[in-house]
Amino acid sequence: MKSFMKTASRVVAALFAVALVTMGVASPAFADGATGTITNARTGKTYDKLADATADAQSGDTIKLGEGNYTLYKVDSTGHTKGKDLTFEGLGTDKTAWNIGALVPDPANYGTEYNGDYSFDGAGTVTFKNMTLRSGKVDYLGFIRANKTVVDNCVINGKTFYWGYESAEFKNTTFNPPSFDYALWTYSSPTMTFDNCTFNASGKVINVYTDAGAGNHNITVNVNDCKFNSTSFGKQALNINDSNMGNFKYILNITG
């Protein structure tokens, strides 16, 4: 795994300079759904543990999450999420939270994907609705090896790299990255789409870059009707480095 990118060969400037309401990355309080009710919308069955709910779920099921903090970190995807399309729906960004990965990433694994979250390894389409997703500040965090991810009407606190390995879609989502750092990298997704999203940043926002998948295929980034709130002038909303893409390109579609 290559180290953090130090330079960018090409830059797209799309900076919207307005006042930023400072929002810090919330400290994850890890639980397995202990404080809220977990319900399978299809069957009506309730659970105390999120792992049990995903084990029973069929592909296409929606699991409704009550108030509290949830995670599947270190739950083996086999027998739980692997091969399934699953939707997780919370009560709102102020009531339901999902913690991505370890509470404190292992310093021995800095600069690698091994601080990431493998709980959806081999899953189909994973959708998160109406909740806050919490990540950290180090590189290579996120959900590793899910086919597709959809984030709808959520808040994402922290920095992430790994989303859907076929596509990642973010709708009506607010991003609060760490201070002076990116909200996310377009690292694992050949197609990444942002619709009506808001980014509250210190300058950097989206790093259009990969190393593991570079030179294998084109990467498309769609940005539709999004708002970039930044406290730093002279920084780019999208930072693009295609120096390692060979004959393949980044394709950007920006509207609104």
GROMACS .gro file of C-alpha atoms in nm:
model
  256
    1MET     CA    1   0.000   0.000   0.000
    2LYS     CA    2   0.148   0.330  -0.100
    3SER     CA    3   0.189   0.613   0.145
    4PHE     CA    4  -0.033   0.920   0.158
    5MET     CA    5  -0.018   1.125  -0.162
    6LYS     CA    6   0.212   1.424  -0.121
    7THR     CA    7   0.158   1.604  -0.450
    8ALA     CA    8  -0.121   1.656  -0.699
    9SER     CA    9  -0.055   1.685  -1.069
   10ARG     CA   10  -0.381   1.853  -1.163
   11VAL     CA   11  -0.625   2.056  -0.962
   12VAL     CA   12  -0.986   2.155  -1.020
   13ALA     CA   13  -1.083   2.467  -0.828
   14ALA     CA   14  -1.442   2.476  -0.711
   15LEU     CA   15  -1.421   2.659  -0.383
   16PHE     CA   16  -1.727   2.809  -0.226
   17ALA     CA   17  -1.605   3.035   0.057
   18VAL     CA   18  -1.868   3.089   0.323
   19ALA     CA   19  -1.869   3.079   0.699
   20LEU     CA   20  -1.830   2.732   0.841
   21VAL     CA   21  -2.011   2.620   1.149
   22THR     CA   22  -1.741   2.418   1.319
   23MET     CA   23  -1.845   2.061   1.385
   24GLY     CA   24  -1.601   1.816   1.543
   25VAL     CA   25  -1.575   1.446   1.487
   26ALA     CA   26  -1.784   1.275   1.749
   27SER     CA   27  -1.613   1.022   1.970
   28PRO     CA   28  -1.760   0.681   1.894
   29ALA     CA   29  -1.926   0.497   2.179
   30PHE     CA   30  -1.928   0.145   2.048
   31ALA     CA   31  -2.223  -0.081   2.114
   32ASP     CA   32  -2.401  -0.360   1.934
   33GLY     CA   33  -2.738  -0.191   1.937
   34ALA     CA   34  -2.768  -0.217   2.314
   35THR     CA   35  -2.964   0.103   2.373
   36GLY     CA   36  -3.231   0.088   2.104
   37THR     CA   37  -3.477  -0.148   1.947
   38ILE     CA   38  -3.363  -0.334   1.635
   39THR     CA   39  -3.646  -0.448   1.408
   40ASN     CA   40  -3.662  -0.634   1.079
   41ALA     CA   41  -3.920  -0.436   0.881
   42ARG     CA   42  -4.028  -0.740   0.678
   43THR     CA   43  -4.083  -0.986   0.961
   44GLY     CA   44  -4.149  -0.748   1.251
   45LYS     CA   45  -3.907  -0.946   1.466
   46THR     CA   46  -3.703  -0.746   1.718
   47TYR     CA   47  -3.347  -0.807   1.835
   48ASP     CA   48  -3.112  -0.702   2.111
   49LYS     CA   49  -2.801  -0.748   1.895
   50LEU     CA   50  -2.737  -0.614   1.547
   51ALA     CA   51  -2.531  -0.920   1.456
   52ASP     CA   52  -2.832  -1.144   1.525
   53ALA     CA   53  -3.055  -0.923   1.312
   54THR     CA   54  -2.818  -0.939   1.015
   55ALA     CA   55  -2.773  -1.314   1.053
   56ASP     CA   56  -3.150  -1.366   1.026
   57ALA     CA   57  -3.202  -1.108   0.751
   58GLN     CA   58  -3.269  -1.203   0.391
   59SER     CA   59  -3.128  -1.011   0.098
   60GLY     CA   60  -3.345  -0.705   0.042
   61ASP     CA   61  -3.447  -0.664   0.406
   62THR     CA   62  -3.458  -0.333   0.592
   63ILE     CA   63  -3.335  -0.330   0.951
   64LYS     CA   64  -3.473  -0.041   1.154
   65LEU     CA   65  -3.247   0.093   1.428
   66GLY     CA   66  -3.370   0.272   1.737
   67GLU     CA   67  -3.189   0.540   1.931
   68GLY     CA   68  -2.829   0.455   2.017
   69ASN     CA   69  -2.488   0.363   1.876
   70TYR     CA   70  -2.441   0.063   1.648
   71THR     CA   71  -2.157  -0.125   1.479
   72LEU     CA   72  -2.076  -0.457   1.315
   73TYR     CA   73  -1.702  -0.407   1.348
   74LYS     CA   74  -1.524  -0.742   1.387
   75VAL     CA   75  -1.844  -0.934   1.309
   76ASP     CA   76  -1.758  -1.182   1.032
   77SER     CA   77  -1.949  -1.093   0.717
   78THR     CA   78  -1.995  -1.464   0.640
   79GLY     CA   79  -2.334  -1.566   0.773
   80HIS     CA   80  -2.432  -1.205   0.841
   81THR     CA   81  -2.398  -0.958   0.550
   82LYS     CA   82  -2.207  -1.142   0.277
   83GLY     CA   83  -2.410  -1.183  -0.043
   84LYS     CA   84  -2.699  -0.972   0.088
   85ASP     CA   85  -2.855  -0.639  -0.005
   86LEU     CA   86  -2.937  -0.473   0.327
   87THR     CA   87  -3.079  -0.136   0.434
   88PHE     CA   88  -3.018   0.008   0.781
   89GLU     CA   89  -3.259   0.288   0.872
   90GLY     CA   90  -3.221   0.505   1.181
   91LEU     CA   91  -3.448   0.749   1.363
   92GLY     CA   92  -3.249   1.053   1.253
   93THR     CA   93  -2.896   1.191   1.263
   94ASP     CA   94  -2.948   1.314   1.620
   95LYS     CA   95  -3.069   0.979   1.753
   96THR     CA   96  -2.900   0.693   1.565
   97ALA     CA   97  -2.526   0.655   1.501
   98TRP     CA   98  -2.314   0.392   1.325
   99ASN     CA   99  -1.947   0.358   1.417
  100ILE     CA  100  -1.719   0.260   1.126
  101GLY     CA  101  -1.417   0.054   1.229
  102ALA     CA  102  -1.219   0.058   1.550
  103LEU     CA  103  -1.279   0.306   1.829
  104VAL     CA  104  -0.904   0.377   1.829
  105PRO     CA  105  -0.727   0.265   1.507
  106ASP     CA  106  -0.411   0.063   1.569
  107PRO     CA  107  -0.102   0.282   1.510
  108ALA     CA  108   0.081  -0.027   1.381
  109ASN     CA  109  -0.163  -0.029   1.089
  110TYR     CA  110  -0.145   0.340   0.997
  111GLY     CA  111  -0.112   0.383   0.622
  112THR     CA  112  -0.287   0.053   0.543
  113GLU     CA  113  -0.643  -0.071   0.502
  114TYR     CA  114  -0.616  -0.287   0.813
  115ASN     CA  115  -0.777  -0.021   1.028
  116GLY     CA  116  -1.082  -0.045   0.801
  117ASP     CA  117  -1.412  -0.220   0.860
  118TYR     CA  118  -1.462  -0.563   0.697
  119SER     CA  119  -1.811  -0.623   0.834
  120PHE     CA  120  -1.962  -0.588   0.482
  121ASP     CA  121  -1.693  -0.785   0.297
  122GLY     CA  122  -1.873  -0.946   0.002
  123ALA     CA  123  -2.208  -0.776   0.069
  124GLY     CA  124  -2.426  -0.665  -0.221
  125THR     CA  125  -2.583  -0.319  -0.189
  126VAL     CA  126  -2.562  -0.172   0.162
  127THR     CA  127  -2.778   0.133   0.234
  128PHE     CA  128  -2.765   0.362   0.536
  129LYS     CA  129  -3.053   0.602   0.598
  130ASN     CA  130  -3.130   0.868   0.857
  131MET     CA  131  -2.831   0.834   1.087
  132THR     CA  132  -2.485   0.967   1.168
  133LEU     CA  133  -2.189   0.762   1.045
  134ARG     CA  134  -1.872   0.806   1.252
  135SER     CA  135  -1.521   0.748   1.126
  136GLY     CA  136  -1.178   0.868   1.242
  137LYS     CA  137  -0.887   1.083   1.129
  138VAL     CA  138  -0.634   0.831   0.996
  139ASP     CA  139  -0.605   0.708   0.636
  140TYR     CA  140  -0.766   0.398   0.483
  141LEU     CA  141  -1.083   0.385   0.691
  142GLY     CA  142  -1.423   0.280   0.562
  143PHE     CA  143  -1.627  -0.027   0.467
  144ILE     CA  144  -1.399  -0.266   0.280
  145ARG     CA  145  -1.517  -0.484  -0.013
  146ALA     CA  146  -1.890  -0.411  -0.017
  147ASN     CA  147  -2.013  -0.416  -0.380
  148LYS     CA  148  -2.227  -0.102  -0.362
  149THR     CA  149  -2.299   0.150  -0.090
  150VAL     CA  150  -2.576   0.408  -0.062
  151VAL     CA  151  -2.582   0.679   0.206
  152ASP     CA  152  -2.913   0.867   0.221
  153ASN     CA  153  -2.999   1.162   0.446
  154CYS     CA  154  -2.709   1.102   0.682
  155VAL     CA  155  -2.422   1.287   0.849
  156ILE     CA  156  -2.068   1.152   0.806
  157ASN     CA  157  -1.815   1.263   1.067
  158GLY     CA  158  -1.448   1.190   0.997
  159LYS     CA  159  -1.251   1.078   0.689
  160THR     CA  160  -1.316   0.768   0.480
  161PHE     CA  161  -1.153   0.590   0.184
  162TYR     CA  162  -1.349   0.267   0.132
  163TRP     CA  163  -1.705   0.261   0.003
  164GLY     CA  164  -1.869   0.046  -0.266
  165TYR     CA  165  -1.624  -0.139  -0.488
  166GLU     CA  166  -1.865  -0.106  -0.783
  167SER     CA  167  -2.029   0.223  -0.693
  168ALA     CA  168  -2.093   0.458  -0.402
  169GLU     CA  169  -2.382   0.704  -0.384
  170PHE     CA  170  -2.436   0.981  -0.132
  171LYS     CA  171  -2.771   1.162  -0.123
  172ASN     CA  172  -2.868   1.458   0.095
  173THR     CA  173  -2.568   1.385   0.318
  174THR     CA  174  -2.359   1.627   0.526
  175PHE     CA  175  -1.983   1.564   0.555
  176ASN     CA  176  -1.784   1.695   0.853
  177PRO     CA  177  -1.419   1.598   0.792
  178PRO     CA  178  -1.134   1.637   1.042
  179SER     CA  179  -0.977   1.982   1.055
  180PHE     CA  180  -0.757   2.060   0.753
  181ASP     CA  181  -0.818   1.718   0.602
  182TYR     CA  182  -1.029   1.555   0.333
  183ALA     CA  183  -1.384   1.433   0.385
  184LEU     CA  184  -1.309   1.130   0.168
  185TRP     CA  185  -1.098   0.985  -0.110
  186THR     CA  186  -1.250   0.834  -0.424
  187TYR     CA  187  -1.037   0.535  -0.342
  188SER     CA  188  -1.227   0.212  -0.407
  189SER     CA  189  -1.529   0.318  -0.614
  190PRO     CA  190  -1.517   0.323  -0.997
  191THR     CA  191  -1.826   0.545  -0.984
  192MET     CA  192  -1.892   0.785  -0.696
  193THR     CA  193  -2.197   1.013  -0.696
  194PHE     CA  194  -2.288   1.303  -0.467
  195ASP     CA  195  -2.643   1.443  -0.491
  196ASN     CA  196  -2.750   1.746  -0.286
  197CYS     CA  197  -2.469   1.698  -0.033
  198THR     CA  198  -2.310   1.954   0.198
  199PHE     CA  199  -1.940   1.957   0.287
  200ASN     CA  200  -1.823   2.153   0.592
  201ALA     CA  201  -1.446   2.172   0.560
  202SER     CA  202  -1.125   2.358   0.638
  203GLY     CA  203  -1.033   2.375   0.271
  204LYS     CA  204  -0.970   2.023   0.146
  205VAL     CA  205  -1.283   1.828   0.059
  206ILE     CA  206  -1.271   1.540  -0.193
  207ASN     CA  207  -0.943   1.376  -0.297
  208VAL     CA  208  -0.998   1.231  -0.644
  209TYR     CA  209  -0.721   0.974  -0.624
  210THR     CA  210  -0.645   0.606  -0.586
  211ASP     CA  211  -0.338   0.388  -0.591
  212ALA     CA  212  -0.467   0.031  -0.559
  213GLY     CA  213  -0.706   0.063  -0.853
  214ALA     CA  214  -0.505   0.307  -1.062
  215GLY     CA  215  -0.454   0.221  -1.428
  216ASN     CA  216  -0.722  -0.050  -1.431
  217HIS     CA  217  -1.031   0.146  -1.537
  218ASN     CA  218  -1.176   0.493  -1.565
  219ILE     CA  219  -1.311   0.647  -1.245
  220THR     CA  220  -1.621   0.867  -1.264
  221VAL     CA  221  -1.714   1.127  -1.003
  222ASN     CA  222  -2.057   1.291  -1.025
  223VAL     CA  223  -2.120   1.605  -0.816
  224ASN     CA  224  -2.477   1.732  -0.844
  225ASP     CA  225  -2.616   2.038  -0.663
  226CYS     CA  226  -2.372   2.015  -0.374
  227LYS     CA  227  -2.257   2.288  -0.135
  228PHE     CA  228  -1.897   2.331  -0.019
  229ASN     CA  229  -1.857   2.540   0.298
  230SER     CA  230  -1.493   2.615   0.373
  231THR     CA  231  -1.301   2.832   0.616
  232SER     CA  232  -0.987   2.836   0.398
  233PHE     CA  233  -0.947   3.041   0.083
  234GLY     CA  234  -0.731   2.906  -0.198
  235LYS     CA  235  -0.814   2.540  -0.136
  236GLN     CA  236  -0.987   2.317  -0.387
  237ALA     CA  237  -1.319   2.141  -0.343
  238LEU     CA  238  -1.185   1.859  -0.562
  239ASN     CA  239  -0.816   1.772  -0.572
  240ILE     CA  240  -0.728   1.549  -0.869
  241ASN     CA  241  -0.417   1.340  -0.928
  242ASP     CA  242  -0.424   1.119  -1.239
  243SER     CA  243  -0.047   1.077  -1.273
  244ASN     CA  244  -0.069   0.701  -1.210
  245MET     CA  245  -0.377   0.628  -1.424
  246GLY     CA  246  -0.193   0.536  -1.745
  247ASN     CA  247  -0.439   0.530  -2.036
  248PHE     CA  248  -0.737   0.560  -1.804
  249LYS     CA  249  -0.889   0.883  -1.678
  250TYR     CA  250  -1.093   1.045  -1.407
  251ILE     CA  251  -1.424   1.162  -1.553
  252LEU     CA  252  -1.588   1.445  -1.358
  253ASN     CA  253  -1.947   1.556  -1.406
  254ILE     CA  254  -2.025   1.867  -1.201
  255THR     CA  255  -2.366   2.037  -1.210
  256GLY     CA  256  -2.546   2.294  -0.999
   0.00000   0.00000   0.00000
